[in-house]
CSV table of N, CA and C in Angstrom, one decimal:
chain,number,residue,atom,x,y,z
A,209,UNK,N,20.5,16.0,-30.6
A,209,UNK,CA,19.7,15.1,-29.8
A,209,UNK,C,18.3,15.6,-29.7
A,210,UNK,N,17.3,14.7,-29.5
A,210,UNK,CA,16.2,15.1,-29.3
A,210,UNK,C,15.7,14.8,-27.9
A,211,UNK,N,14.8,16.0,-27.4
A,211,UNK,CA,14.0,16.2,-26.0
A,211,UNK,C,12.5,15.0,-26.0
A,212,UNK,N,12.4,14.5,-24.8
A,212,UNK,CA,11.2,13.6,-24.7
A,212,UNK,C,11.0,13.9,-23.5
A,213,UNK,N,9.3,14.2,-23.9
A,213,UNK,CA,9.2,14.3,-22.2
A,213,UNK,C,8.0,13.0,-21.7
A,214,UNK,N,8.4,12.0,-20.8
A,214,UNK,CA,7.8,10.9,-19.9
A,214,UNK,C,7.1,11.8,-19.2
A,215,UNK,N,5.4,11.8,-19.1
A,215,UNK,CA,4.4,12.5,-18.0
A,215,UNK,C,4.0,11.8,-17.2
A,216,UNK,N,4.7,11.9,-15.4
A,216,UNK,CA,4.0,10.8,-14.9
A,216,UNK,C,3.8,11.3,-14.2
A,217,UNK,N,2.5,12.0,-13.3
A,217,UNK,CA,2.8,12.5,-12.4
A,217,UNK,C,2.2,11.6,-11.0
A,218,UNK,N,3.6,12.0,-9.8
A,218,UNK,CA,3.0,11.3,-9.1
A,218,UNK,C,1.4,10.8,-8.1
A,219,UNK,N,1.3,9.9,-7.9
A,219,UNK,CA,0.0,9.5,-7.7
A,219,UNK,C,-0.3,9.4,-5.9
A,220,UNK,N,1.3,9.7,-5.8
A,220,UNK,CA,0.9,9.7,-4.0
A,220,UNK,C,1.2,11.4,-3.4
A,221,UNK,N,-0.4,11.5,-2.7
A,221,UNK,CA,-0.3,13.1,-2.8
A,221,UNK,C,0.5,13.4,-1.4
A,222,UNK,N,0.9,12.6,-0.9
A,222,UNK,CA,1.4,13.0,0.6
A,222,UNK,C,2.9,13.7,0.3
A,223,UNK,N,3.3,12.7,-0.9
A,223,UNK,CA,4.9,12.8,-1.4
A,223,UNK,C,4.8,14.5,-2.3
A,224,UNK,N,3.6,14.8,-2.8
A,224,UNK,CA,3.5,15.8,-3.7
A,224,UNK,C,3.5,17.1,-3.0
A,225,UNK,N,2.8,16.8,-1.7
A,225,UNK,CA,2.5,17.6,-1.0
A,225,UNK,C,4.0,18.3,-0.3
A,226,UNK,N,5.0,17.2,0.2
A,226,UNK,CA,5.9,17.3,0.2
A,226,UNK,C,7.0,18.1,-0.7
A,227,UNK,N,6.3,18.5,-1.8
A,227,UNK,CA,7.0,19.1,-2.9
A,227,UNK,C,6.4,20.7,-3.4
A,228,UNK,N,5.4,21.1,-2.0
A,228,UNK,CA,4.7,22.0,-2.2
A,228,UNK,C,3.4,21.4,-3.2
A,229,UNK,N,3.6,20.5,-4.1
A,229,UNK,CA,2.3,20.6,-4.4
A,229,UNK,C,0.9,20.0,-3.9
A,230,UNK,N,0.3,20.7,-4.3
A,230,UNK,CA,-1.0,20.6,-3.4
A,230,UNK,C,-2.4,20.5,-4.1
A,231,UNK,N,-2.0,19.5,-5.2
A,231,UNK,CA,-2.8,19.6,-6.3
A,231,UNK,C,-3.4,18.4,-6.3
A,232,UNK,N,-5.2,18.2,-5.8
A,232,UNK,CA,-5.8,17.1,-5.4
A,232,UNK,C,-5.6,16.2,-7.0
A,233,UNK,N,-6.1,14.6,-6.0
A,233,UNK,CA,-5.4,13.6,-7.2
A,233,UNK,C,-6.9,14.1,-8.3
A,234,UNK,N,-8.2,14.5,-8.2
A,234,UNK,CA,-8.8,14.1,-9.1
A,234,UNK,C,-8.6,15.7,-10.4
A,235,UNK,N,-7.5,15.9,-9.8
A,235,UNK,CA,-7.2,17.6,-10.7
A,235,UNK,C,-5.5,17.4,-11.3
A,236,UNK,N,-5.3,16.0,-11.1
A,236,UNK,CA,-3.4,15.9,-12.0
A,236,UNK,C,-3.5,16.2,-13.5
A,237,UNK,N,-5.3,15.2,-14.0
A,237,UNK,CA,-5.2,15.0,-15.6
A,237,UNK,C,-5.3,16.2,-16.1
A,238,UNK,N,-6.5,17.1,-15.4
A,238,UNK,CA,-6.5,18.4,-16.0
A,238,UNK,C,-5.1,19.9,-16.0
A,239,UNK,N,-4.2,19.8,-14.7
A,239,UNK,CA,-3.4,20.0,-15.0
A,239,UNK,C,-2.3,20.1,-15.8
A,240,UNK,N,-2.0,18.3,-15.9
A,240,UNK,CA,-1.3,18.0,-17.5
A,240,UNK,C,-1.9,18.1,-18.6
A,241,UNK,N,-3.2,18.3,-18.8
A,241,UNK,CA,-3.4,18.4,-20.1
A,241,UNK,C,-3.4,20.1,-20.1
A,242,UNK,N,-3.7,20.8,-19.5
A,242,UNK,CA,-3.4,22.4,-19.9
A,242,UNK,C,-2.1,22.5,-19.7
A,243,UNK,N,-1.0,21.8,-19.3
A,243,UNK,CA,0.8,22.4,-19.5
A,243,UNK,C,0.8,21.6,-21.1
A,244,UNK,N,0.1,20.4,-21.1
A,244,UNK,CA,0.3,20.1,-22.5
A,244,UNK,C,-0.1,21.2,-23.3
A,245,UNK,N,-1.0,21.5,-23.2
A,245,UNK,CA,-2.2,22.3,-24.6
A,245,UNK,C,-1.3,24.3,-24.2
A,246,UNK,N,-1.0,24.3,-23.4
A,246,UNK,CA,0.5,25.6,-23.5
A,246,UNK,C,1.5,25.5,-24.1
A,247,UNK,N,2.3,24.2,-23.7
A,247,UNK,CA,3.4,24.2,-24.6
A,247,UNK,C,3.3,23.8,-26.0
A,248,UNK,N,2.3,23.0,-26.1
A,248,UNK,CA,2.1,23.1,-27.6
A,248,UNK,C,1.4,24.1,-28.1
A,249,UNK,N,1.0,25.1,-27.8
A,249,UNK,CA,0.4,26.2,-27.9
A,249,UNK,C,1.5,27.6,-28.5
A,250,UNK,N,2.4,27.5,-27.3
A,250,UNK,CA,3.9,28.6,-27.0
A,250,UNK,C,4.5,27.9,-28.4
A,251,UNK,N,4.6,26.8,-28.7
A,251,UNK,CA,5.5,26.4,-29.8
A,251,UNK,C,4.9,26.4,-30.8
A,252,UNK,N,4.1,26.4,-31.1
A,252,UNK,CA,3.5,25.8,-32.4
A,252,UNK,C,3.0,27.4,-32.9
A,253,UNK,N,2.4,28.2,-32.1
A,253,UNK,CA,1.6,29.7,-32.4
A,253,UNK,C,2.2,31.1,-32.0
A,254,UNK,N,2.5,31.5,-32.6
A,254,UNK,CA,2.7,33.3,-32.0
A,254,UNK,C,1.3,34.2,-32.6
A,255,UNK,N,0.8,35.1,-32.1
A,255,UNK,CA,0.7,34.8,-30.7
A,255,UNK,C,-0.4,34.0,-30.1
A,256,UNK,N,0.2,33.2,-28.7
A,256,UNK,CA,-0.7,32.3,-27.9
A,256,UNK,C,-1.5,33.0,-26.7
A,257,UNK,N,-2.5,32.8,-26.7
A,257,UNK,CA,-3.1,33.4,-25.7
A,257,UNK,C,-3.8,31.6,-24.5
A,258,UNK,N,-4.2,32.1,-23.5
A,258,UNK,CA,-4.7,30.6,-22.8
A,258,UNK,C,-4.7,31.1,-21.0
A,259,UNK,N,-6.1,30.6,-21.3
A,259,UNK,CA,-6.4,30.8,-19.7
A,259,UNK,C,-7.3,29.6,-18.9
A,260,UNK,N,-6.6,28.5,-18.2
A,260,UNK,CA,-7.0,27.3,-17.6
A,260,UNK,C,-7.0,28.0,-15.7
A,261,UNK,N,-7.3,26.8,-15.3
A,261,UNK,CA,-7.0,26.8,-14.1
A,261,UNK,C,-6.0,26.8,-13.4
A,262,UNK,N,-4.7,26.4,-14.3
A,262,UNK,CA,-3.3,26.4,-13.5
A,262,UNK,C,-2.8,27.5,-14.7
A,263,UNK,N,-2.7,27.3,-15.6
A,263,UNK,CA,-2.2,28.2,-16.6
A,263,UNK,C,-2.4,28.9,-17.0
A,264,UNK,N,-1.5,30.1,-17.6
A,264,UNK,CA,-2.1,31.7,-18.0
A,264,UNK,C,-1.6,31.8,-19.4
A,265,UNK,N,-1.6,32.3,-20.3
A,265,UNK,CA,-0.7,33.0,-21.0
A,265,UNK,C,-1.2,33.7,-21.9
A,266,UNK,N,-0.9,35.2,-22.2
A,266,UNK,CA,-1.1,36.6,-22.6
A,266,UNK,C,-0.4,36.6,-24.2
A,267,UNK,N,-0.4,36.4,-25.4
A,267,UNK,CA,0.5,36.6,-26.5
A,267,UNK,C,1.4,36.1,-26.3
A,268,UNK,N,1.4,34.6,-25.8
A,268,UNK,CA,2.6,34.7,-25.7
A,268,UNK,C,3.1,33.3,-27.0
A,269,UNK,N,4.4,32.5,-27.0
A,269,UNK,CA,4.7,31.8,-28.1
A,269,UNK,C,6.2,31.8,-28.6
A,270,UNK,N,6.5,31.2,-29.0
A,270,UNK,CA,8.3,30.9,-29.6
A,270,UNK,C,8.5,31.9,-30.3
A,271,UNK,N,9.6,32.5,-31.1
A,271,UNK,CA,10.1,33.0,-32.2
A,271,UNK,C,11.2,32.2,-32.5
A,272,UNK,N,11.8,32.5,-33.6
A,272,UNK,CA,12.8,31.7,-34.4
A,272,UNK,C,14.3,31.7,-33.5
A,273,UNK,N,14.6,31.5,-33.2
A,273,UNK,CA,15.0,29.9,-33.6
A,273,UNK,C,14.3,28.7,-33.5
A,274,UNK,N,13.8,29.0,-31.8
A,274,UNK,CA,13.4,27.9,-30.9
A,274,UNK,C,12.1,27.1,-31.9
A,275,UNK,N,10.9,28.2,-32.6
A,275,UNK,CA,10.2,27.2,-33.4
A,275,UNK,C,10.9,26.7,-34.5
A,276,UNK,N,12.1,26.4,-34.8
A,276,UNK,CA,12.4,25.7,-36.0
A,276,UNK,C,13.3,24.2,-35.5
A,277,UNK,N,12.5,23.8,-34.3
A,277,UNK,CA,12.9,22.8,-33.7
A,277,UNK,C,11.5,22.1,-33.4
A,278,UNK,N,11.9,20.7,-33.8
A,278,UNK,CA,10.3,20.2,-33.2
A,278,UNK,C,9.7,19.8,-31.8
A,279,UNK,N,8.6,19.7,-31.5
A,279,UNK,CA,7.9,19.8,-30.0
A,279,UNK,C,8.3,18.1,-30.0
A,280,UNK,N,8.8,18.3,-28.1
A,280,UNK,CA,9.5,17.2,-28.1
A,280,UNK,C,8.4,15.9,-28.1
A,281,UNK,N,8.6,14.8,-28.3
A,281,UNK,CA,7.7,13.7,-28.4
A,281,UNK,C,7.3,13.4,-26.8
A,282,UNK,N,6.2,12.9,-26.9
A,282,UNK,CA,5.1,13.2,-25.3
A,282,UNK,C,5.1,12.0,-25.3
A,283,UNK,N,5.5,11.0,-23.8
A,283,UNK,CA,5.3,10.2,-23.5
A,283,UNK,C,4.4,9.4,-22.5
A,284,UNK,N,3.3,8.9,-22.9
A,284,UNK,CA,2.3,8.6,-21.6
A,284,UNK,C,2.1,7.5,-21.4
A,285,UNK,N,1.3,7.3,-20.0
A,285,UNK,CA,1.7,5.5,-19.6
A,285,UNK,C,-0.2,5.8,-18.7
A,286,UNK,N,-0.5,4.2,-18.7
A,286,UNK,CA,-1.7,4.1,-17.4
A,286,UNK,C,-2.4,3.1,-19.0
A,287,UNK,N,-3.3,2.5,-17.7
A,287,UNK,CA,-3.9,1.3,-18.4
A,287,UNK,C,-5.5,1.4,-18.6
A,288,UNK,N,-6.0,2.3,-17.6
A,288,UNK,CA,-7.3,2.4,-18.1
A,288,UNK,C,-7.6,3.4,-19.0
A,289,UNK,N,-9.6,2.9,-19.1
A,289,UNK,CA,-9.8,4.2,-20.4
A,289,UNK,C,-9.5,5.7,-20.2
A,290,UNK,N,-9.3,6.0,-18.8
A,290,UNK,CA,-9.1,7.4,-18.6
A,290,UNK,C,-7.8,7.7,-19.3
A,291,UNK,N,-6.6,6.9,-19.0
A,291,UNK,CA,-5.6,7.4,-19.2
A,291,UNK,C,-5.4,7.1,-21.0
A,292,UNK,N,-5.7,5.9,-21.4
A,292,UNK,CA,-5.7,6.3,-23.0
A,292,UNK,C,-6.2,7.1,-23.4
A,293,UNK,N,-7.9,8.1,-23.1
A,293,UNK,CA,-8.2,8.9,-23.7
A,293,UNK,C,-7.2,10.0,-23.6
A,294,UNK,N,-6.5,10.2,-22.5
A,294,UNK,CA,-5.4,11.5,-22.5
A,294,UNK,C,-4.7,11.4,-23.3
A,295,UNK,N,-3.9,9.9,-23.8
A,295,UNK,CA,-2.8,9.8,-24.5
A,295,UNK,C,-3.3,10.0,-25.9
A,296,UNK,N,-4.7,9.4,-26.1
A,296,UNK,CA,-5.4,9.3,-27.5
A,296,UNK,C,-5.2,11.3,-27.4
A,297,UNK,N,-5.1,11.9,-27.2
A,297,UNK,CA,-5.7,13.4,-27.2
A,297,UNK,C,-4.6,14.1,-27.2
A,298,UNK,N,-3.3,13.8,-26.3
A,298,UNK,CA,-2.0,14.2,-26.1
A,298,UNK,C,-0.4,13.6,-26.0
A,299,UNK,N,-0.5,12.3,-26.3
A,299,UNK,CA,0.6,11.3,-26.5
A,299,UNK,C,1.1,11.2,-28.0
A,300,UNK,N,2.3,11.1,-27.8
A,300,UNK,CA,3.1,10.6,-29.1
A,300,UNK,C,2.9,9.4,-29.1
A,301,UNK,N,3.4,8.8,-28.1
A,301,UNK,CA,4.0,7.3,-28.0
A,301,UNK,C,3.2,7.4,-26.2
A,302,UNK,N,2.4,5.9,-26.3
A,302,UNK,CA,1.4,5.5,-25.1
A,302,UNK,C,2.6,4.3,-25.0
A,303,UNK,N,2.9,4.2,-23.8
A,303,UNK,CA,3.7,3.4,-22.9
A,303,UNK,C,2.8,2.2,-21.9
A,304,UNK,N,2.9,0.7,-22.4
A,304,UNK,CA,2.1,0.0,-21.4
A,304,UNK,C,3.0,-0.6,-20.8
A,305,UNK,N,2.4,-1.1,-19.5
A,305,UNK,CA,2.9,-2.1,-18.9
A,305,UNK,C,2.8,-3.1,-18.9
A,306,UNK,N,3.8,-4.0,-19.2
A,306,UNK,CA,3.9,-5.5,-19.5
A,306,UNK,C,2.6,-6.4,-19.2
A,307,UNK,N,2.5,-7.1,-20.2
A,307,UNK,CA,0.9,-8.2,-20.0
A,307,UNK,C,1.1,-8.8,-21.0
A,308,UNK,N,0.3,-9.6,-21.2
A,308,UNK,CA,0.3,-11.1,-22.1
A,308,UNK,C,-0.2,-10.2,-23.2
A,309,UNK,N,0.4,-10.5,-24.2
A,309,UNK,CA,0.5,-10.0,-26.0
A,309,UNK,C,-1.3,-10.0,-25.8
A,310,UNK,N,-2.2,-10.8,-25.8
A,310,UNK,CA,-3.6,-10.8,-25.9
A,310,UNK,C,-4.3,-9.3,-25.4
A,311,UNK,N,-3.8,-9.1,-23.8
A,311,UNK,CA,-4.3,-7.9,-23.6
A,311,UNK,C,-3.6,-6.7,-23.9
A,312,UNK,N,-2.1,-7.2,-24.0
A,312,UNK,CA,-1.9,-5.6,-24.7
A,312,UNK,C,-2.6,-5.3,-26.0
A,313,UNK,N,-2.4,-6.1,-27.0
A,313,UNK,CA,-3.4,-6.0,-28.1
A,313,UNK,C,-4.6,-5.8,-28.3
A,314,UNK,N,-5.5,-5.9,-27.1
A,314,UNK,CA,-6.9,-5.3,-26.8
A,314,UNK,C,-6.6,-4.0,-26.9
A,315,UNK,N,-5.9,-3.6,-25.5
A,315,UNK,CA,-5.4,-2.1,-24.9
A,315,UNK,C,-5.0,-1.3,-26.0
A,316,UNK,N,-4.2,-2.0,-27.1
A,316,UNK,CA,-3.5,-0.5,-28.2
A,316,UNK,C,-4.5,-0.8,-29.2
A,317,UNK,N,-5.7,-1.7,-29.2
A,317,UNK,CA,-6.8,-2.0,-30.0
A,317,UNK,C,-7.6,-0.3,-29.5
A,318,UNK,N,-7.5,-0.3,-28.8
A,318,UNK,CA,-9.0,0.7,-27.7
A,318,UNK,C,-8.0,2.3,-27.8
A,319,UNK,N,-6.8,2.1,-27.6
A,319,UNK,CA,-6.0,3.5,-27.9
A,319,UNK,C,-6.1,3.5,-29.5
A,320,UNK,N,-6.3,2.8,-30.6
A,320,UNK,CA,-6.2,3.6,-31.9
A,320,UNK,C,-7.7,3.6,-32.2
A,321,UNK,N,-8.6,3.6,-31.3
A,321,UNK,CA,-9.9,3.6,-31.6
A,321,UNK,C,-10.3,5.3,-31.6
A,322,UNK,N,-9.4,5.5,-29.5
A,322,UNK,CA,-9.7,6.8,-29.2
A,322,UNK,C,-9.2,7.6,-29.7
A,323,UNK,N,-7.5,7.6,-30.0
A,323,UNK,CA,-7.0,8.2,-30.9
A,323,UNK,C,-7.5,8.6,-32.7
A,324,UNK,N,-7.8,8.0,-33.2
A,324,UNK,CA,-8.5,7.9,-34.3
A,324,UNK,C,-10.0,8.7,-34.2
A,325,UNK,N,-10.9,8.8,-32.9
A,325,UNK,CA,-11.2,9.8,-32.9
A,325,UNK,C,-10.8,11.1,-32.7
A,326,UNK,N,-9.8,11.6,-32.3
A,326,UNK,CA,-9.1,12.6,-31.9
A,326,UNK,C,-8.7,13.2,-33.3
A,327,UNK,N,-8.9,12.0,-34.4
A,327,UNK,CA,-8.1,12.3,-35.8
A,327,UNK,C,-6.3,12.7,-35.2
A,328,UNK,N,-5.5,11.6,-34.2
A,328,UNK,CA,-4.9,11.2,-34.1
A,328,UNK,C,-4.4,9.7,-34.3
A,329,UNK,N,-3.1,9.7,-34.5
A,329,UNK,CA,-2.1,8.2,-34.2
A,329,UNK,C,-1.4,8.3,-33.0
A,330,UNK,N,-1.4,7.8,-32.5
A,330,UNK,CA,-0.3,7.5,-31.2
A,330,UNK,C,0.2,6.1,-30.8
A,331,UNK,N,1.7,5.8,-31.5
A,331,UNK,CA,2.2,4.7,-31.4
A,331,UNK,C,2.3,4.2,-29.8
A,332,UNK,N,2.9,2.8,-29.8
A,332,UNK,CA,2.4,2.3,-28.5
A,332,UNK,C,4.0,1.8,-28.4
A,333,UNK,N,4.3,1.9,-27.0
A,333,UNK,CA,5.4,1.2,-26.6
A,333,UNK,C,4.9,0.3,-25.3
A,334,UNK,N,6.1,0.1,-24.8
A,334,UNK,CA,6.2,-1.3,-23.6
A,334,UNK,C,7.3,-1.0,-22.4
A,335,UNK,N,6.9,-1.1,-21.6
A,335,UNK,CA,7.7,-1.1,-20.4
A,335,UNK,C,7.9,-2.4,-19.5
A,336,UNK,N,9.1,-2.9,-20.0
A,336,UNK,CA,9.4,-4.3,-19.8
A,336,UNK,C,10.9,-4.5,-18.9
A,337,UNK,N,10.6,-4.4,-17.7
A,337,UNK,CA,12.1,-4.6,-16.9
A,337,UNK,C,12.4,-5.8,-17.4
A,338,UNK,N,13.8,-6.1,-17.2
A,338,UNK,CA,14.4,-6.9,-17.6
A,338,UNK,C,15.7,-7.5,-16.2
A,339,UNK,N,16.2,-8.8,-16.2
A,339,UNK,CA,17.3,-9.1,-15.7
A,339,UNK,C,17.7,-10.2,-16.8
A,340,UNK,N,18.6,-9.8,-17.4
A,340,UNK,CA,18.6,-11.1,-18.5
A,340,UNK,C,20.3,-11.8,-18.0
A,341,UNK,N,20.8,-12.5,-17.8
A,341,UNK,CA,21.8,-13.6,-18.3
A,341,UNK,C,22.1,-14.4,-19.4
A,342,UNK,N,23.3,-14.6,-19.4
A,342,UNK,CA,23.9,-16.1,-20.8
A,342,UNK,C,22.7,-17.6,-20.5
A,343,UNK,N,21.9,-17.9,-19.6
A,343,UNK,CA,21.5,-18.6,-19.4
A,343,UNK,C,20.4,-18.4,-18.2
A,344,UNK,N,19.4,-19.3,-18.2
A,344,UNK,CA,18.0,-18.8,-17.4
A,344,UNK,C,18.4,-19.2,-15.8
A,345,UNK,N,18.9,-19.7,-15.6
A,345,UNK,CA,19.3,-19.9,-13.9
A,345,UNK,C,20.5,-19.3,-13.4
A,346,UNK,N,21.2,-18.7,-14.2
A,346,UNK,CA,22.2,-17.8,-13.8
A,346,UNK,C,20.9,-16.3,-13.7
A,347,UNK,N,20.3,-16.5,-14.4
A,347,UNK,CA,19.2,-15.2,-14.2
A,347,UNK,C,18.2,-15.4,-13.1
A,348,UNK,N,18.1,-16.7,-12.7
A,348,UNK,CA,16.7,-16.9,-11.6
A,348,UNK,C,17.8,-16.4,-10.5
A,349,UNK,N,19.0,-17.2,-10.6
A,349,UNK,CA,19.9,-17.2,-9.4
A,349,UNK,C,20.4,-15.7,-8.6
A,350,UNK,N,20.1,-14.8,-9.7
A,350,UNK,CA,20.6,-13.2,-9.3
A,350,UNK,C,19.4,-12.5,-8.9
A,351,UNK,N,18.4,-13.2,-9.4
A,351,UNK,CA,16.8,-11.9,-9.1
A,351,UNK,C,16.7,-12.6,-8.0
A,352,UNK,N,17.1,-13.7,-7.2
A,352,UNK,CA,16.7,-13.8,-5.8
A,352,UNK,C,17.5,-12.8,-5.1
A,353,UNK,N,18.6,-12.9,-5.4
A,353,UNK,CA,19.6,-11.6,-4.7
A,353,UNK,C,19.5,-9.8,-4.5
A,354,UNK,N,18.6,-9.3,-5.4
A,354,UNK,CA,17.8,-7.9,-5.2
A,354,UNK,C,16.7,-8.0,-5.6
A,355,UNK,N,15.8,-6.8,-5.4
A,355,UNK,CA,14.2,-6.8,-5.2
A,355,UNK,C,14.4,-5.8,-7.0
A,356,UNK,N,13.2,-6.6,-7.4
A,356,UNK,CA,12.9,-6.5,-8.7
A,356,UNK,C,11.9,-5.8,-9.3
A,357,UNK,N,11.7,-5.0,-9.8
A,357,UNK,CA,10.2,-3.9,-10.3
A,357,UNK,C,9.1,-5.1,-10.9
A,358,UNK,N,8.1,-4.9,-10.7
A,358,UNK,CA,6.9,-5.8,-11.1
A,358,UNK,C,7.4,-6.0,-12.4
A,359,UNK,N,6.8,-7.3,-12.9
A,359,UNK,CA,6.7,-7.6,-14.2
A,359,UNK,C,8.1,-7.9,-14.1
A,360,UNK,N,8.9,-8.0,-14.0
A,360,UNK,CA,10.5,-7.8,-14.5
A,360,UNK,C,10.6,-9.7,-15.1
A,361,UNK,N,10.9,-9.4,-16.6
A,361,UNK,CA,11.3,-10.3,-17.0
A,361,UNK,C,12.8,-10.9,-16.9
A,362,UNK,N,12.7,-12.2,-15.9
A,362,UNK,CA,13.9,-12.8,-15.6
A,362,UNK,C,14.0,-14.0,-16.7
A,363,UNK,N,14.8,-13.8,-17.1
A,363,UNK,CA,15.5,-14.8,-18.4
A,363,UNK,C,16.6,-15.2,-18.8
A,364,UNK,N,17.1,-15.9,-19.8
A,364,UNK,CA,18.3,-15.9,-20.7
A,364,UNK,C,18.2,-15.1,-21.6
A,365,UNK,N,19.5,-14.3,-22.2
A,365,UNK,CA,19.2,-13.2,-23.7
A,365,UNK,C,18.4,-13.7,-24.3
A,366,UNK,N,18.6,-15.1,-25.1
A,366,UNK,CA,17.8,-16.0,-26.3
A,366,UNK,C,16.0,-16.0,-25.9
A,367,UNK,N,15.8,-16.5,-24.8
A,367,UNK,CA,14.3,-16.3,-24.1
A,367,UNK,C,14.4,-15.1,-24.4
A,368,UNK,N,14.9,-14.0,-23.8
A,368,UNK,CA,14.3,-12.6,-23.6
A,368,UNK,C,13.7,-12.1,-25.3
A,369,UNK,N,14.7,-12.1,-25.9
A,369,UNK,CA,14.6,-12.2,-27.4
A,369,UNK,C,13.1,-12.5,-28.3
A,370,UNK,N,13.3,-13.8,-28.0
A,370,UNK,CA,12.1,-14.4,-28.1
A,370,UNK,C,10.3,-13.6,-28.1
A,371,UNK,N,10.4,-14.2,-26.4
A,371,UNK,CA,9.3,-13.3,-25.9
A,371,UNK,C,9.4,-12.0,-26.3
A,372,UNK,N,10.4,-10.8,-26.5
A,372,UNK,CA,10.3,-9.6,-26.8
A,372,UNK,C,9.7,-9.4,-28.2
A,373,UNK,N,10.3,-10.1,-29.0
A,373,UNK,CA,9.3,-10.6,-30.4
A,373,UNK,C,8.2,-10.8,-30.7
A,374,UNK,N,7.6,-11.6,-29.6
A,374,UNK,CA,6.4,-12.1,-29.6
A,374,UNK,C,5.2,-10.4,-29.3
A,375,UNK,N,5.8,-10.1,-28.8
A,375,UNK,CA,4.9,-8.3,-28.7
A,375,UNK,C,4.8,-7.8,-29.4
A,376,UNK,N,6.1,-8.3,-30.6
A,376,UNK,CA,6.1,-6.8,-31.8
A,376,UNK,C,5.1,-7.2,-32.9
């Protein structure tokens, strides 16, 4: 099986804080981008050397076995240019959030622009809740009954289908 790692980090610092961390919001990106540029670093190089502001590392780097496995695929999500340029820079696969085919097509228009200067690709995915049913009012009828994540497409399989098509 293969490892994926989703990078979200959270955006409410009261809750972070709560977790010991104490790492202001305008210092998350640079954070994750130096645990990215280590771990790809440790795997990919012997020896790695690297000294950021959260991260250290002295010679350090994989040996065999562990490099004859590949670095897991990096998953990143957020809708403005800040966050595509991170994904253009350090994403496998950029994760959007559900919107009308027109603007996601802008959006992964402007990620293979940034990416492509990076002299990267970074394919694009979708994050599309779902409540689907045999039929569209057996589906309206159940999303009044629990609270539903934004965007959540309520449908029949056949609609859901459909519309899910319409993105690709």
């Amino acid at each position: 099986s293969r490892l994926g790692w989703a990078i979200a980090p959270d955006g409410d610092a009261v809750n972070r804080e709560g977790h010991a961390d104490f790492v202001i919001d305008d210092e998350l990106d640079l954070r994750a981008e130096e645990f990215l540029n280590v771990a790809r670093g440790v795997h990919e190089s012997r020896p790695f050397t690297f000294k950021g502001r959260y991260f250290e590392v002295l010679n350090g780097g994989f040996e065999a076995p562990l490099t004859q496995h590949s670095f897991p695929t990096v998953f990143l999500q957020g809708d403005d240019d800040r966050a595509l340029a991170f994904s253009a820079r350090h994403a496998d696969v950029h994760l959007f959030q559900s919107a009308p085919a027109e603007e996601l097509a802008a959006r992964i228009s402007r990620l293979n622009i940034l990416a492509e200067a990076e002299g990267r690709y970074v394919r694009a995915g979708l994050i599309q809740p779902l409540l689907l049913r045999d039929d569209p009012d057996s589906a309206i009828c159940d999303s009044s009954r629990r609270t539903l994540a934004p965007g959540t497409l309520v449908a029949s399989y056949d609609e859901a289908a459909g519309r899910l098509a319409a993105y690709v």
